[in-house]
Amino acid sequence: MSFLQRLFSGKTHRIFKWLATDMHSHLLPGIDDGSPDMPTTLHYLTELEALGYQKVITTPHVMRELYPNKPNDIKALAAKVNEEITAAGLKIKLEASAEYMLDDGFDALLENDQLIPIANRYVLVEMSYVAPTLNYENTIFKIQAQGLIPILAHPERYNYLSMNDFERIKSLGCLLQVNLLSLVGYYGKHTQAMGQQLVQNKQASFLGTDLHHSRHLEALKGISSHSKLVRLIENTEWLNAKL
Ligand SMILES: [Fe+2]
C-alpha cells in the first residue's frame, strides 16, 4: 500500500473507528435475509473490523410470519459465531440483539419477556415500508412501561412518515436510528433527504449499517469520500460509542 493509499484509507476508516459500535446488522448466518452462512458472516465481520468498528451488536429480524427467531436460538448462534471469531483471531466484539417488526406478534414477546434488548435497555423496532403499524404510539408506551427504551430503525425509509411525525415519535420517548447508507443515497433521493435532515437537526441518536449483504459493505466503504457528510457526522453526538 502506498503512502497516499494509506492516508486515504486512514481517512476512510476514521468515521467507523469513531462510531466504534454498530448496532444494526443482519450477520448471524441463515436466520433472516442477511448472511446466508458462517463463512460469509466471518467475511463481513473481518471487513467491519478493517473499517474500524470495534464492536457489532447484530440484530436479526424477528417477524412473526417470516422470521420467528427465538431469543435462545439467537443467543446460541451468536455464541457459535463468537467461537469462530476467536478461532479466526479477529478482535471485533460481537453481541446479539434483534430488530423487532411491530407486527401482531410483538406484544406477546414484550409481555412474556422474550426480547433481547441492546445493552439490556434498548429495543430496536421496525415497521412495514408500505404502511405504519396500527397503534404504534401505544406500543412505544408499552415498551417504556417495561423499563425499556424503543429505537425506531431507519425512520427515513418510511415514506409515509414526515418530519413532524419524527418529532412526535421522539417526543413520545422513542429514539431514532438512521442508516449510514441512507445518507449517501443508497435507498434513493427522498430517503437521503429525510436521513440528512434527521442528522442535521440532531434528531437521530444512533447510526447503523443495516448490513445484509456485500453490496451494502461496498457502499459503506464509499462513505468517507463524502467529506461534508463525514464532518456532519463527526460534529454530532451519537450513542453508538456508549454501547
Ligand atoms: Fe435491518
PDB file of C-alpha atoms and ligand atoms in Angstrom:
ATOM      1  CA  MET A   1       0.000   0.000   0.000  1.00  0.00           C
ATOM      2  CA  SER A   2       1.437   3.393  -0.972  1.00  0.00           C
ATOM      3  CA  PHE A   3       1.660   6.348   1.405  1.00  0.00           C
ATOM      4  CA  LEU A   4      -1.249   8.065  -0.345  1.00  0.00           C
ATOM      5  CA  GLN A   5      -3.385   4.935  -0.211  1.00  0.00           C
ATOM      6  CA  ARG A   6      -2.624   4.617   3.493  1.00  0.00           C
ATOM      7  CA  LEU A   7      -3.525   8.235   4.068  1.00  0.00           C
ATOM      8  CA  PHE A   8      -6.811   7.803   2.217  1.00  0.00           C
ATOM      9  CA  SER A   9      -7.661   4.526   3.910  1.00  0.00           C
ATOM     10  CA  GLY A  10      -6.922   6.114   7.292  1.00  0.00           C
ATOM     11  CA  LYS A  11      -9.463   8.764   6.424  1.00  0.00           C
ATOM     12  CA  THR A  12     -11.837   6.101   5.169  1.00  0.00           C
ATOM     13  CA  HIS A  13     -11.738   4.266   8.435  1.00  0.00           C
ATOM     14  CA  ARG A  14     -11.921   7.310  10.652  1.00  0.00           C
ATOM     15  CA  ILE A  15     -15.681   7.556  10.832  1.00  0.00           C
ATOM     16  CA  PHE A  16     -16.256   3.905  11.733  1.00  0.00           C
ATOM     17  CA  LYS A  17     -13.484   3.932  14.307  1.00  0.00           C
ATOM     18  CA  TRP A  18     -15.109   6.979  15.794  1.00  0.00           C
ATOM     19  CA  LEU A  19     -18.619   5.454  15.889  1.00  0.00           C
ATOM     20  CA  ALA A  20     -16.958   2.355  17.464  1.00  0.00           C
ATOM     21  CA  THR A  21     -20.093   0.215  17.712  1.00  0.00           C
ATOM     22  CA  ASP A  22     -22.571  -0.776  15.048  1.00  0.00           C
ATOM     23  CA  MET A  23     -25.987  -1.643  16.458  1.00  0.00           C
ATOM     24  CA  HIS A  24     -27.993  -2.671  13.414  1.00  0.00           C
ATOM     25  CA  SER A  25     -26.989  -5.514  11.088  1.00  0.00           C
ATOM     26  CA  HIS A  26     -28.000  -8.957   9.865  1.00  0.00           C
ATOM     27  CA  LEU A  27     -24.856 -11.003  10.362  1.00  0.00           C
ATOM     28  CA  LEU A  28     -25.993 -14.199  12.092  1.00  0.00           C
ATOM     29  CA  PRO A  29     -25.853 -16.974   9.488  1.00  0.00           C
ATOM     30  CA  GLY A  30     -29.032 -18.337   7.958  1.00  0.00           C
ATOM     31  CA  ILE A  31     -31.741 -16.918  10.214  1.00  0.00           C
ATOM     32  CA  ASP A  32     -33.007 -13.954   8.195  1.00  0.00           C
ATOM     33  CA  ASP A  33     -32.365 -12.179   4.894  1.00  0.00           C
ATOM     34  CA  GLY A  34     -28.792 -11.294   5.915  1.00  0.00           C
ATOM     35  CA  SER A  35     -25.700 -13.512   5.912  1.00  0.00           C
ATOM     36  CA  PRO A  36     -26.535 -16.964   4.480  1.00  0.00           C
ATOM     37  CA  ASP A  37     -23.727 -18.975   6.112  1.00  0.00           C
ATOM     38  CA  MET A  38     -20.839 -18.894   8.611  1.00  0.00           C
ATOM     39  CA  PRO A  39     -18.027 -18.136   6.103  1.00  0.00           C
ATOM     40  CA  THR A  40     -19.983 -15.112   4.847  1.00  0.00           C
ATOM     41  CA  THR A  41     -20.584 -13.973   8.443  1.00  0.00           C
ATOM     42  CA  LEU A  42     -16.849 -14.210   9.166  1.00  0.00           C
ATOM     43  CA  HIS A  43     -16.072 -12.301   5.975  1.00  0.00           C
ATOM     44  CA  TYR A  44     -18.445  -9.443   6.930  1.00  0.00           C
ATOM     45  CA  LEU A  45     -17.012  -9.278  10.453  1.00  0.00           C
ATOM     46  CA  THR A  46     -13.465  -9.187   9.070  1.00  0.00           C
ATOM     47  CA  GLU A  47     -14.425  -6.305   6.785  1.00  0.00           C
ATOM     48  CA  LEU A  48     -16.225  -4.400   9.548  1.00  0.00           C
ATOM     49  CA  GLU A  49     -13.159  -4.760  11.766  1.00  0.00           C
ATOM     50  CA  ALA A  50     -10.973  -3.488   8.907  1.00  0.00           C
ATOM     51  CA  LEU A  51     -13.272  -0.484   8.528  1.00  0.00           C
ATOM     52  CA  GLY A  52     -12.624   0.379  12.164  1.00  0.00           C
ATOM     53  CA  TYR A  53     -15.600  -0.958  14.099  1.00  0.00           C
ATOM     54  CA  GLN A  54     -14.658  -2.367  17.492  1.00  0.00           C
ATOM     55  CA  LYS A  55     -17.995  -3.911  18.320  1.00  0.00           C
ATOM     56  CA  VAL A  56     -21.041  -5.141  16.449  1.00  0.00           C
ATOM     57  CA  ILE A  57     -24.402  -5.693  18.102  1.00  0.00           C
ATOM     58  CA  THR A  58     -26.096  -7.668  15.375  1.00  0.00           C
ATOM     59  CA  THR A  59     -29.871  -7.580  15.016  1.00  0.00           C
ATOM     60  CA  PRO A  60     -31.536 -10.425  13.097  1.00  0.00           C
ATOM     61  CA  HIS A  61     -35.130  -9.813  12.069  1.00  0.00           C
ATOM     62  CA  VAL A  62     -37.842 -11.090  14.350  1.00  0.00           C
ATOM     63  CA  MET A  63     -41.132 -11.209  12.420  1.00  0.00           C
ATOM     64  CA  ARG A  64     -43.995 -13.499  13.407  1.00  0.00           C
ATOM     65  CA  GLU A  65     -44.670 -14.804   9.870  1.00  0.00           C
ATOM     66  CA  LEU A  66     -41.310 -14.698   8.119  1.00  0.00           C
ATOM     67  CA  TYR A  67     -38.577 -14.940  10.778  1.00  0.00           C
ATOM     68  CA  PRO A  68     -39.980 -16.145  14.125  1.00  0.00           C
ATOM     69  CA  ASN A  69     -36.485 -16.230  15.696  1.00  0.00           C
ATOM     70  CA  LYS A  70     -36.455 -17.147  19.375  1.00  0.00           C
ATOM     71  CA  PRO A  71     -34.101 -15.490  21.922  1.00  0.00           C
ATOM     72  CA  ASN A  72     -32.332 -18.761  22.792  1.00  0.00           C
ATOM     73  CA  ASP A  73     -31.695 -19.600  19.119  1.00  0.00           C
ATOM     74  CA  ILE A  74     -30.281 -16.127  18.505  1.00  0.00           C
ATOM     75  CA  LYS A  75     -28.034 -16.376  21.567  1.00  0.00           C
ATOM     76  CA  ALA A  76     -26.819 -19.882  20.674  1.00  0.00           C
ATOM     77  CA  LEU A  77     -25.974 -18.822  17.138  1.00  0.00           C
ATOM     78  CA  ALA A  78     -24.156 -15.722  18.384  1.00  0.00           C
ATOM     79  CA  ALA A  79     -22.112 -17.958  20.705  1.00  0.00           C
ATOM     80  CA  LYS A  80     -21.124 -20.111  17.703  1.00  0.00           C
ATOM     81  CA  VAL A  81     -20.092 -17.036  15.726  1.00  0.00           C
ATOM     82  CA  ASN A  82     -18.038 -15.880  18.720  1.00  0.00           C
ATOM     83  CA  GLU A  83     -16.181 -19.211  18.718  1.00  0.00           C
ATOM     84  CA  GLU A  84     -15.367 -18.644  15.045  1.00  0.00           C
ATOM     85  CA  ILE A  85     -14.267 -15.067  15.754  1.00  0.00           C
ATOM     86  CA  THR A  86     -11.805 -16.377  18.353  1.00  0.00           C
ATOM     87  CA  ALA A  87     -10.596 -19.161  16.056  1.00  0.00           C
ATOM     88  CA  ALA A  88     -10.030 -16.650  13.237  1.00  0.00           C
ATOM     89  CA  GLY A  89      -8.111 -14.298  15.557  1.00  0.00           C
ATOM     90  CA  LEU A  90     -10.448 -11.363  14.976  1.00  0.00           C
ATOM     91  CA  LYS A  91     -10.574  -8.597  17.569  1.00  0.00           C
ATOM     92  CA  ILE A  92     -14.078  -7.360  16.876  1.00  0.00           C
ATOM     93  CA  LYS A  93     -16.607  -7.962  19.665  1.00  0.00           C
ATOM     94  CA  LEU A  94     -19.947  -9.486  18.724  1.00  0.00           C
ATOM     95  CA  GLU A  95     -23.167  -9.297  20.692  1.00  0.00           C
ATOM     96  CA  ALA A  96     -26.632 -10.225  19.553  1.00  0.00           C
ATOM     97  CA  SER A  97     -29.958  -8.472  19.876  1.00  0.00           C
ATOM     98  CA  ALA A  98     -32.747  -8.320  17.287  1.00  0.00           C
ATOM     99  CA  GLU A  99     -34.739  -5.989  15.050  1.00  0.00           C
ATOM    100  CA  TYR A 100     -38.378  -6.474  16.006  1.00  0.00           C
ATOM    101  CA  MET A 101     -41.139  -5.935  13.489  1.00  0.00           C
ATOM    102  CA  LEU A 102     -44.082  -4.192  15.144  1.00  0.00           C
ATOM    103  CA  ASP A 103     -46.488  -6.885  13.962  1.00  0.00           C
ATOM    104  CA  ASP A 104     -49.299  -8.735  15.729  1.00  0.00           C
ATOM    105  CA  GLY A 105     -46.778 -10.991  17.467  1.00  0.00           C
ATOM    106  CA  PHE A 106     -44.772  -8.216  19.103  1.00  0.00           C
ATOM    107  CA  ASP A 107     -46.980  -7.531  22.150  1.00  0.00           C
ATOM    108  CA  ALA A 108     -46.745 -11.162  23.271  1.00  0.00           C
ATOM    109  CA  LEU A 109     -42.938 -11.059  23.019  1.00  0.00           C
ATOM    110  CA  LEU A 110     -42.865  -7.898  25.110  1.00  0.00           C
ATOM    111  CA  GLU A 111     -45.291  -9.197  27.729  1.00  0.00           C
ATOM    112  CA  ASN A 112     -43.565 -12.586  28.035  1.00  0.00           C
ATOM    113  CA  ASP A 113     -40.061 -11.192  28.376  1.00  0.00           C
ATOM    114  CA  GLN A 114     -38.999 -12.694  25.039  1.00  0.00           C
ATOM    115  CA  LEU A 115     -36.923  -9.730  23.839  1.00  0.00           C
ATOM    116  CA  ILE A 116     -33.141  -9.372  23.739  1.00  0.00           C
ATOM    117  CA  PRO A 117     -32.604  -5.650  24.311  1.00  0.00           C
ATOM    118  CA  ILE A 118     -29.493  -3.894  23.035  1.00  0.00           C
ATOM    119  CA  ALA A 119     -27.207  -3.203  26.031  1.00  0.00           C
ATOM    120  CA  ASN A 120     -30.007  -4.536  28.276  1.00  0.00           C
ATOM    121  CA  ARG A 121     -32.135  -1.460  27.691  1.00  0.00           C
ATOM    122  CA  TYR A 122     -32.879  -0.566  24.055  1.00  0.00           C
ATOM    123  CA  VAL A 123     -35.387  -2.334  21.794  1.00  0.00           C
ATOM    124  CA  LEU A 124     -34.805  -1.839  18.059  1.00  0.00           C
ATOM    125  CA  VAL A 125     -38.147  -1.872  16.218  1.00  0.00           C
ATOM    126  CA  GLU A 126     -39.210  -1.527  12.612  1.00  0.00           C
ATOM    127  CA  MET A 127     -42.470  -1.152  10.698  1.00  0.00           C
ATOM    128  CA  SER A 128     -43.573  -2.128   7.203  1.00  0.00           C
ATOM    129  CA  TYR A 129     -42.304   0.116   4.383  1.00  0.00           C
ATOM    130  CA  VAL A 130     -45.854   0.236   2.981  1.00  0.00           C
ATOM    131  CA  ALA A 131     -47.909   1.471   5.924  1.00  0.00           C
ATOM    132  CA  PRO A 132     -47.436   2.238   9.610  1.00  0.00           C
ATOM    133  CA  THR A 133     -48.305  -0.335  12.255  1.00  0.00           C
ATOM    134  CA  LEU A 134     -51.737   0.357  13.704  1.00  0.00           C
ATOM    135  CA  ASN A 135     -51.447   1.996  17.153  1.00  0.00           C
ATOM    136  CA  TYR A 136     -47.650   2.109  17.065  1.00  0.00           C
ATOM    137  CA  GLU A 137     -47.701   5.014  19.520  1.00  0.00           C
ATOM    138  CA  ASN A 138     -49.330   2.705  22.037  1.00  0.00           C
ATOM    139  CA  THR A 139     -46.559   0.138  21.507  1.00  0.00           C
ATOM    140  CA  ILE A 140     -43.957   2.849  22.143  1.00  0.00           C
ATOM    141  CA  PHE A 141     -45.586   3.410  25.538  1.00  0.00           C
ATOM    142  CA  LYS A 142     -45.806  -0.302  26.325  1.00  0.00           C
ATOM    143  CA  ILE A 143     -42.083  -0.786  25.662  1.00  0.00           C
ATOM    144  CA  GLN A 144     -41.270   2.045  28.056  1.00  0.00           C
ATOM    145  CA  ALA A 145     -43.675   0.657  30.648  1.00  0.00           C
ATOM    146  CA  GLN A 146     -41.386  -2.426  30.745  1.00  0.00           C
ATOM    147  CA  GLY A 147     -38.449  -0.172  31.620  1.00  0.00           C
ATOM    148  CA  LEU A 148     -37.017  -0.328  28.086  1.00  0.00           C
ATOM    149  CA  ILE A 149     -36.231   2.378  25.542  1.00  0.00           C
ATOM    150  CA  PRO A 150     -37.558   1.916  21.989  1.00  0.00           C
ATOM    151  CA  ILE A 151     -35.401   2.798  18.984  1.00  0.00           C
ATOM    152  CA  LEU A 152     -37.132   3.147  15.619  1.00  0.00           C
ATOM    153  CA  ALA A 153     -34.908   1.653  12.913  1.00  0.00           C
ATOM    154  CA  HIS A 154     -34.324   3.768   9.786  1.00  0.00           C
ATOM    155  CA  PRO A 155     -37.269   6.214  10.153  1.00  0.00           C
ATOM    156  CA  GLU A 156     -36.070   7.940   6.969  1.00  0.00           C
ATOM    157  CA  ARG A 157     -37.034   4.838   4.951  1.00  0.00           C
ATOM    158  CA  TYR A 158     -40.759   5.027   5.818  1.00  0.00           C
ATOM    159  CA  ASN A 159     -42.095   7.242   3.059  1.00  0.00           C
ATOM    160  CA  TYR A 160     -45.410   7.682   4.873  1.00  0.00           C
ATOM    161  CA  LEU A 161     -43.707   9.464   7.813  1.00  0.00           C
ATOM    162  CA  SER A 162     -42.967  13.206   7.768  1.00  0.00           C
ATOM    163  CA  MET A 163     -40.528  15.332   9.757  1.00  0.00           C
ATOM    164  CA  ASN A 164     -43.477  16.226  12.017  1.00  0.00           C
ATOM    165  CA  ASP A 165     -44.090  12.526  12.658  1.00  0.00           C
ATOM    166  CA  PHE A 166     -40.427  12.051  13.612  1.00  0.00           C
ATOM    167  CA  GLU A 167     -40.723  14.947  16.052  1.00  0.00           C
ATOM    168  CA  ARG A 168     -43.845  13.395  17.559  1.00  0.00           C
ATOM    169  CA  ILE A 169     -42.291   9.904  17.805  1.00  0.00           C
ATOM    170  CA  LYS A 170     -39.253  11.358  19.553  1.00  0.00           C
ATOM    171  CA  SER A 171     -41.439  13.311  21.958  1.00  0.00           C
ATOM    172  CA  LEU A 172     -43.088  10.012  22.953  1.00  0.00           C
ATOM    173  CA  GLY A 173     -39.691   8.739  24.141  1.00  0.00           C
ATOM    174  CA  CYS A 174     -38.668   6.697  21.094  1.00  0.00           C
ATOM    175  CA  LEU A 175     -35.099   7.233  19.854  1.00  0.00           C
ATOM    176  CA  LEU A 176     -34.268   7.235  16.139  1.00  0.00           C
ATOM    177  CA  GLN A 177     -31.586   5.250  14.257  1.00  0.00           C
ATOM    178  CA  VAL A 178     -30.595   6.411  10.783  1.00  0.00           C
ATOM    179  CA  ASN A 179     -28.953   4.062   8.279  1.00  0.00           C
ATOM    180  CA  LEU A 180     -25.499   5.256   7.181  1.00  0.00           C
ATOM    181  CA  LEU A 181     -26.306   4.191   3.627  1.00  0.00           C
ATOM    182  CA  SER A 182     -29.429   6.388   3.534  1.00  0.00           C
ATOM    183  CA  LEU A 183     -27.137   9.388   3.897  1.00  0.00           C
ATOM    184  CA  VAL A 184     -25.285   8.616   0.648  1.00  0.00           C
ATOM    185  CA  GLY A 185     -28.419   7.965  -1.395  1.00  0.00           C
ATOM    186  CA  TYR A 186     -28.307   4.156  -1.424  1.00  0.00           C
ATOM    187  CA  TYR A 187     -32.103   3.917  -0.969  1.00  0.00           C
ATOM    188  CA  GLY A 188     -32.967   6.897  -3.204  1.00  0.00           C
ATOM    189  CA  LYS A 189     -33.169  10.672  -3.035  1.00  0.00           C
ATOM    190  CA  HIS A 190     -36.182  11.017  -0.732  1.00  0.00           C
ATOM    191  CA  THR A 191     -34.728   8.698   1.906  1.00  0.00           C
ATOM    192  CA  GLN A 192     -31.398  10.504   1.614  1.00  0.00           C
ATOM    193  CA  ALA A 193     -33.017  13.917   2.144  1.00  0.00           C
ATOM    194  CA  MET A 194     -35.013  12.703   5.171  1.00  0.00           C
ATOM    195  CA  GLY A 195     -31.975  10.989   6.686  1.00  0.00           C
ATOM    196  CA  GLN A 196     -29.784  14.049   6.201  1.00  0.00           C
ATOM    197  CA  GLN A 197     -32.420  16.301   7.808  1.00  0.00           C
ATOM    198  CA  LEU A 198     -32.654  13.972  10.805  1.00  0.00           C
ATOM    199  CA  VAL A 199     -28.874  14.143  11.237  1.00  0.00           C
ATOM    200  CA  GLN A 200     -28.665  17.899  10.625  1.00  0.00           C
ATOM    201  CA  ASN A 201     -31.480  18.560  13.145  1.00  0.00           C
ATOM    202  CA  LYS A 202     -29.745  16.257  15.643  1.00  0.00           C
ATOM    203  CA  GLN A 203     -32.927  14.190  15.942  1.00  0.00           C
ATOM    204  CA  ALA A 204     -31.206  10.830  15.451  1.00  0.00           C
ATOM    205  CA  SER A 205     -29.358   9.165  18.340  1.00  0.00           C
ATOM    206  CA  PHE A 206     -27.793   6.186  16.522  1.00  0.00           C
ATOM    207  CA  LEU A 207     -26.262   5.405  13.133  1.00  0.00           C
ATOM    208  CA  GLY A 208     -26.366   1.848  11.808  1.00  0.00           C
ATOM    209  CA  THR A 209     -25.019  -0.091   8.849  1.00  0.00           C
ATOM    210  CA  ASP A 210     -28.132  -2.326   8.494  1.00  0.00           C
ATOM    211  CA  LEU A 211     -25.668  -4.618   6.703  1.00  0.00           C
ATOM    212  CA  HIS A 212     -27.394  -7.508   4.907  1.00  0.00           C
ATOM    213  CA  HIS A 213     -25.050  -8.352   2.005  1.00  0.00           C
ATOM    214  CA  SER A 214     -21.848  -7.446   0.196  1.00  0.00           C
ATOM    215  CA  ARG A 215     -23.442  -4.625  -1.812  1.00  0.00           C
ATOM    216  CA  HIS A 216     -24.092  -2.844   1.480  1.00  0.00           C
ATOM    217  CA  LEU A 217     -20.499  -3.452   2.518  1.00  0.00           C
ATOM    218  CA  GLU A 218     -19.112  -1.988  -0.706  1.00  0.00           C
ATOM    219  CA  ALA A 219     -21.378   1.063  -0.379  1.00  0.00           C
ATOM    220  CA  LEU A 220     -20.245   1.572   3.234  1.00  0.00           C
ATOM    221  CA  LYS A 221     -16.628   1.707   2.093  1.00  0.00           C
ATOM    222  CA  GLY A 222     -17.518   4.657  -0.147  1.00  0.00           C
ATOM    223  CA  ILE A 223     -18.940   6.829   2.632  1.00  0.00           C
ATOM    224  CA  SER A 224     -15.744   8.629   3.505  1.00  0.00           C
ATOM    225  CA  SER A 225     -15.414  10.135   0.033  1.00  0.00           C
ATOM    226  CA  HIS A 226     -18.405  12.280   1.136  1.00  0.00           C
ATOM    227  CA  SER A 227     -16.273  14.623   3.228  1.00  0.00           C
ATOM    228  CA  LYS A 228     -19.092  17.055   4.102  1.00  0.00           C
ATOM    229  CA  LEU A 229     -21.162  14.176   5.397  1.00  0.00           C
ATOM    230  CA  VAL A 230     -18.252  12.793   7.405  1.00  0.00           C
ATOM    231  CA  ARG A 231     -17.781  16.213   9.040  1.00  0.00           C
ATOM    232  CA  LEU A 232     -21.507  16.454   9.801  1.00  0.00           C
ATOM    233  CA  ILE A 233     -21.496  13.007  11.402  1.00  0.00           C
ATOM    234  CA  GLU A 234     -18.366  13.804  13.399  1.00  0.00           C
ATOM    235  CA  ASN A 235     -19.896  17.025  14.683  1.00  0.00           C
ATOM    236  CA  THR A 236     -22.916  15.216  16.069  1.00  0.00           C
ATOM    237  CA  GLU A 237     -23.149  13.233  19.265  1.00  0.00           C
ATOM    238  CA  TRP A 238     -24.061   9.557  18.784  1.00  0.00           C
ATOM    239  CA  LEU A 239     -24.949   6.965  21.370  1.00  0.00           C
ATOM    240  CA  ASN A 240     -23.189   4.219  19.351  1.00  0.00           C
ATOM    241  CA  ALA A 241     -19.885   4.580  21.182  1.00  0.00           C
ATOM    242  CA  LYS A 242     -21.634   4.278  24.560  1.00  0.00           C
ATOM    243  CA  LEU A 243     -22.979   0.802  23.830  1.00  0.00           C
TER     244      LEU A 243
HETATM  245 FE    FE B   1     -32.472  -4.143   9.482  1.00  0.00          FE
END
